[in-house]
Amino acid sequence: MLGDTGRGVEGRPNAGFVVTAEGVVVIDALASPRQGEQLLRAIRRVTDRPVVWLVLTHHHPDHHFGAVVLRKAGARVIAHPDKRTLASEGGEDALIADWVRVVGLDAMRGFEFADAPDRPVTAADTLRLGGTTVVIAHPGGGHSPGDLIVWLPREAVLFAGDVLVEDGVSMVVDGNSSELLRVLDTVSGMRPRVVVPGHGAIPARPAELIGRTRDYLTGLQAEMRAAVERGVPMRRAMASLPPADETRPVSLNSRRRRNAVRVYVEEERKYMGLESP
Ligand SMILES: [Zn+2]
């Protein structure tokens, strides 16, 4: 198995796989073809059964740029059809160029886009494979419009994607903070025994991570709402936050700042009556 990199949310994303009598279901494909190959080798150390499905929790590059490797190994892709993210706004060539700068050209060898779903899921879908039940559901667009969560009901194991990350500061720049709060209610109602977050270590107590994420989001909403109500411009509302780390777009400070910008706009829209709370 690939272990936690110990680098929290800035470390390698998480991926997982479920071995059933009828084949393997993989959840997420990591950030490059090279990482996809590492994942496939990790699977092969455990089982030689065919890889039948790859479920993508969302369409951020660090979770699906290794998908081509699993596809070549025979997997068909289950994903939400909505692939819109801020990262792809500059077009696919710009997205790949940016990503090559992050992981290096070598790690991207053999890359091609492979995140288009063979089996699209927009509400919920259930796989029954070799006696194992795997539920795949769109909980809402909290982290991104194409979010999916993967739930093993019998084992009470939840693959949360980036809805949850190790330190509780889930990104909402491609999603919506109120929507993410509703997703957290859904997830908490499932009472998972084990939660695999999108990045970082598996929490000892899932409810605690869900609670911490909720507290962070409601706190940020309250802070930004107060600023909007007092007519404080965004720039000044942001002044209380530590500066973003220039070269580390997903460091804690960078995430908190990027989320604050997004939530300020959300609160402004709610204040003007353009968005429902
Ligand atoms: Zn993400």
Coordinates of C-alpha atoms and ligand atoms in Angstrom, one line a residue:
M1 CA 0.0 0.0 0.0
L2 CA 1.0 3.6 -0.6
G3 CA 1.0 5.2 2.8
D4 CA 0.1 8.7 3.9
T5 CA 2.9 11.1 2.8
G6 CA 2.7 12.8 6.2
R7 CA 2.4 16.2 4.4
G8 CA -1.2 16.7 5.3
V9 CA -3.3 18.4 2.7
E10 CA -0.3 19.4 0.6
G11 CA 0.8 15.8 0.3
R12 CA -0.2 13.3 -2.4
P13 CA -4.0 12.8 -2.7
N14 CA -5.5 9.6 -1.4
A15 CA -6.7 6.8 -3.5
G16 CA -8.2 3.5 -2.5
F17 CA -9.4 0.2 -3.8
V18 CA -11.9 -2.5 -2.9
V19 CA -11.2 -6.1 -3.8
T20 CA -14.2 -8.2 -4.5
A21 CA -14.6 -11.8 -5.8
E22 CA -15.5 -10.3 -9.2
G23 CA -12.8 -7.7 -9.5
V24 CA -11.4 -4.5 -8.1
V25 CA -13.1 -1.1 -7.7
V26 CA -10.6 1.7 -7.5
I27 CA -11.4 5.1 -6.0
D28 CA -9.5 7.9 -7.6
A29 CA -6.4 7.7 -9.8
L30 CA -3.9 10.1 -8.3
A31 CA -2.1 13.0 -9.9
S32 CA -0.1 11.7 -12.9
P33 CA 0.3 8.6 -15.0
R34 CA 3.4 7.7 -12.8
Q35 CA 1.3 7.9 -9.7
G36 CA -1.4 5.9 -11.4
E37 CA 1.2 3.2 -12.1
Q38 CA 2.3 3.2 -8.5
L39 CA -1.3 2.7 -7.5
L40 CA -1.7 -0.2 -10.0
R41 CA 1.4 -1.8 -8.6
A42 CA 0.0 -1.4 -5.1
I43 CA -3.2 -3.2 -6.2
R44 CA -1.2 -5.9 -7.9
R45 CA 0.7 -6.6 -4.6
V46 CA -2.7 -7.5 -3.1
T47 CA -4.6 -9.2 -5.9
D48 CA -4.4 -10.3 -9.5
R49 CA -8.1 -9.9 -10.0
P50 CA -9.2 -7.6 -12.9
V51 CA -9.6 -3.9 -12.2
V52 CA -13.2 -3.4 -13.3
W53 CA -14.2 0.1 -12.2
L54 CA -12.5 3.4 -11.5
V55 CA -14.6 5.8 -9.5
L56 CA -13.5 9.5 -9.6
T57 CA -14.6 11.5 -6.6
H58 CA -14.3 14.7 -8.7
H59 CA -12.5 16.3 -11.7
H60 CA -9.5 18.0 -10.1
P61 CA -6.3 17.0 -11.8
D62 CA -4.7 15.6 -8.7
H63 CA -7.4 13.0 -8.4
H64 CA -7.7 11.9 -12.0
F65 CA -4.5 12.5 -14.1
G66 CA -3.4 8.9 -13.4
A67 CA -6.7 7.6 -14.8
V68 CA -5.3 6.6 -18.1
V69 CA -3.2 3.8 -16.5
L70 CA -6.2 2.2 -14.8
R71 CA -8.2 2.5 -18.0
K72 CA -5.4 0.7 -19.9
A73 CA -5.6 -2.0 -17.2
G74 CA -9.2 -2.5 -18.1
A75 CA -11.1 -0.2 -15.8
R76 CA -14.2 1.6 -16.9
V77 CA -14.8 5.0 -15.4
I78 CA -17.6 6.1 -13.1
A79 CA -17.7 9.8 -12.6
H80 CA -20.1 12.8 -12.5
P81 CA -20.5 14.2 -16.0
D82 CA -19.9 17.8 -14.8
K83 CA -16.2 18.3 -15.3
R84 CA -16.2 22.1 -14.8
T85 CA -13.5 23.4 -12.4
L86 CA -11.6 26.6 -12.1
A87 CA -8.5 24.7 -13.0
S88 CA -9.9 23.9 -16.5
E89 CA -11.1 27.5 -17.2
G90 CA -8.0 28.3 -19.3
G91 CA -8.7 25.2 -21.6
E92 CA -7.3 21.7 -21.5
D93 CA -3.8 22.6 -22.9
A94 CA -3.3 25.3 -20.2
L95 CA -4.5 22.8 -17.6
I96 CA -1.9 20.2 -18.7
A97 CA 0.9 22.7 -19.0
D98 CA 0.2 24.0 -15.5
W99 CA 0.1 20.5 -14.1
V100 CA 3.4 19.5 -15.9
R101 CA 5.0 22.3 -13.9
V102 CA 3.7 20.8 -10.7
V103 CA 4.6 17.1 -11.2
G104 CA 7.2 17.3 -13.9
L105 CA 7.2 16.1 -17.5
D106 CA 8.5 12.7 -16.7
A107 CA 5.6 11.9 -14.3
M108 CA 3.2 12.8 -17.1
R109 CA 4.6 10.5 -19.7
G110 CA 1.7 8.7 -21.5
F111 CA -0.9 11.1 -20.3
E112 CA -4.2 11.4 -22.0
F113 CA -7.5 12.6 -20.5
A114 CA -9.4 9.6 -19.2
D115 CA -11.9 11.2 -16.8
A116 CA -15.0 11.1 -19.1
P117 CA -17.4 8.7 -17.5
D118 CA -18.4 5.4 -19.1
R119 CA -21.1 5.3 -16.4
P120 CA -22.1 8.8 -15.4
V121 CA -23.6 9.3 -12.0
T122 CA -25.6 12.5 -11.2
A123 CA -27.7 11.2 -8.3
A124 CA -26.8 7.7 -7.0
D125 CA -25.8 4.4 -8.3
T126 CA -25.1 1.0 -6.7
L127 CA -22.5 -1.5 -7.7
R128 CA -23.0 -5.1 -6.6
L129 CA -19.8 -6.9 -7.2
G130 CA -18.9 -10.3 -5.9
G131 CA -21.0 -9.9 -2.8
T132 CA -19.8 -6.4 -2.0
T133 CA -22.1 -3.4 -2.3
V134 CA -20.6 -0.1 -3.3
V135 CA -22.8 3.0 -3.3
I136 CA -21.7 6.0 -5.4
A137 CA -23.6 9.2 -4.9
H138 CA -23.5 12.9 -5.8
P139 CA -24.0 14.6 -2.4
G140 CA -24.3 18.1 -3.9
G141 CA -21.7 20.4 -5.3
G142 CA -19.9 21.4 -2.1
H143 CA -16.3 21.0 -3.2
S144 CA -16.9 21.0 -7.0
P145 CA -19.9 20.6 -9.3
G146 CA -18.9 17.0 -10.1
D147 CA -18.4 15.6 -6.6
L148 CA -19.1 12.0 -5.8
I149 CA -18.8 10.1 -2.6
V150 CA -18.2 6.3 -2.3
W151 CA -19.9 4.4 0.5
L152 CA -19.5 0.8 1.6
P153 CA -22.7 0.4 3.6
R154 CA -21.8 -3.0 5.2
E155 CA -18.3 -1.9 6.2
A156 CA -19.4 1.7 7.0
V157 CA -16.4 3.0 5.1
L158 CA -16.7 6.3 3.2
F159 CA -14.4 7.7 0.6
A160 CA -15.2 11.4 0.9
G161 CA -13.0 12.9 -1.9
D162 CA -12.1 16.5 -1.1
V163 CA -15.3 17.0 0.8
L164 CA -13.1 16.2 3.7
V165 CA -9.3 16.8 4.1
E166 CA -7.0 16.2 7.0
D167 CA -7.1 19.7 8.6
G168 CA -10.8 20.5 8.1
V169 CA -10.2 23.3 5.6
S170 CA -11.9 21.8 2.6
M171 CA -11.8 24.0 -0.5
V172 CA -15.0 25.6 -1.8
V173 CA -13.6 27.8 -4.6
D174 CA -15.1 25.4 -7.2
G175 CA -18.1 24.7 -5.0
N176 CA -20.2 26.4 -2.4
S177 CA -19.9 26.6 1.3
S178 CA -23.6 26.3 2.2
E179 CA -23.8 23.3 -0.2
L180 CA -20.8 21.8 1.5
L181 CA -22.4 22.2 4.9
R182 CA -25.5 20.3 3.6
V183 CA -23.1 17.6 2.3
L184 CA -21.5 17.4 5.8
D185 CA -24.9 16.8 7.3
T186 CA -25.5 14.0 4.8
V187 CA -22.1 12.4 5.5
S188 CA -22.5 12.7 9.3
G189 CA -25.9 11.1 9.1
M190 CA -24.3 8.0 7.4
R191 CA -22.3 7.5 10.6
P192 CA -19.1 6.3 8.9
R193 CA -16.7 4.1 10.9
V194 CA -13.9 5.0 8.6
V195 CA -13.5 8.1 6.4
V196 CA -10.9 8.3 3.7
P197 CA -10.4 12.1 3.1
G198 CA -9.2 13.5 -0.2
H199 CA -5.8 14.4 1.3
G200 CA -3.9 13.6 4.4
A201 CA -4.3 11.0 7.1
I202 CA -7.4 8.9 7.9
P203 CA -8.9 10.5 11.0
A204 CA -9.1 8.4 14.1
R205 CA -12.6 9.8 14.8
P206 CA -14.5 10.7 11.6
A207 CA -17.2 12.7 13.4
E208 CA -14.5 15.0 14.8
L209 CA -13.2 15.8 11.3
I210 CA -16.7 16.4 10.0
G211 CA -17.4 18.7 13.0
R212 CA -14.1 20.6 12.6
T213 CA -14.9 21.2 8.9
R214 CA -18.4 22.4 9.8
D215 CA -17.1 24.7 12.4
Y216 CA -14.5 26.2 10.0
L217 CA -17.2 26.8 7.3
T218 CA -19.8 28.3 9.6
G219 CA -17.2 30.5 11.2
L220 CA -16.0 31.8 7.9
Q221 CA -19.5 32.4 6.7
A222 CA -20.3 34.4 9.9
E223 CA -17.1 36.4 9.5
M224 CA -17.8 37.3 5.9
R225 CA -21.5 37.9 6.5
A226 CA -20.6 40.4 9.2
A227 CA -18.2 42.2 6.9
V228 CA -20.8 42.4 4.1
E229 CA -23.4 43.7 6.5
R230 CA -21.1 46.4 7.8
G231 CA -20.1 47.4 4.2
V232 CA -16.5 46.3 4.7
P233 CA -14.9 45.7 1.3
M234 CA -13.5 42.3 0.5
R235 CA -9.9 43.5 0.6
R236 CA -10.3 44.8 4.2
A237 CA -12.3 41.7 5.3
M238 CA -9.4 39.6 4.2
A239 CA -6.8 41.7 6.1
S240 CA -7.3 39.6 9.3
L241 CA -6.2 36.4 7.5
P242 CA -2.5 35.5 7.2
P243 CA -1.1 36.1 3.7
A244 CA -1.3 33.2 1.1
D245 CA 1.9 31.3 0.5
E246 CA 3.0 32.4 -3.0
T247 CA 4.4 29.1 -4.2
R248 CA 2.1 26.8 -2.2
P249 CA -1.5 27.1 -3.6
V250 CA -2.9 24.5 -1.2
S251 CA -1.0 25.4 2.0
L252 CA -3.3 26.1 4.9
N253 CA -3.0 29.9 4.6
S254 CA -3.6 29.8 0.8
R255 CA -6.7 27.7 1.2
R256 CA -8.1 29.9 3.9
R257 CA -7.6 33.0 1.8
R258 CA -9.0 31.5 -1.4
N259 CA -12.0 30.2 0.5
A260 CA -12.5 33.5 2.2
V261 CA -12.7 35.3 -1.2
R262 CA -15.3 32.7 -2.4
V263 CA -17.4 32.9 0.8
Y264 CA -17.3 36.7 0.8
V265 CA -18.9 36.6 -2.7
E266 CA -21.4 34.0 -1.5
E267 CA -22.4 36.2 1.4
E268 CA -22.6 39.3 -0.7
R269 CA -25.0 37.4 -3.1
K270 CA -27.1 36.2 -0.2
Y271 CA -27.2 39.7 1.2
M272 CA -28.4 41.1 -2.2
G273 CA -31.0 38.3 -2.4
L274 CA -29.3 36.6 -5.3
E275 CA -28.5 33.4 -3.6
S276 CA -30.6 31.3 -1.2
P277 CA -28.9 30.7 2.2
Ligands
ZN1 ZN -10.2 18.6 -5.3

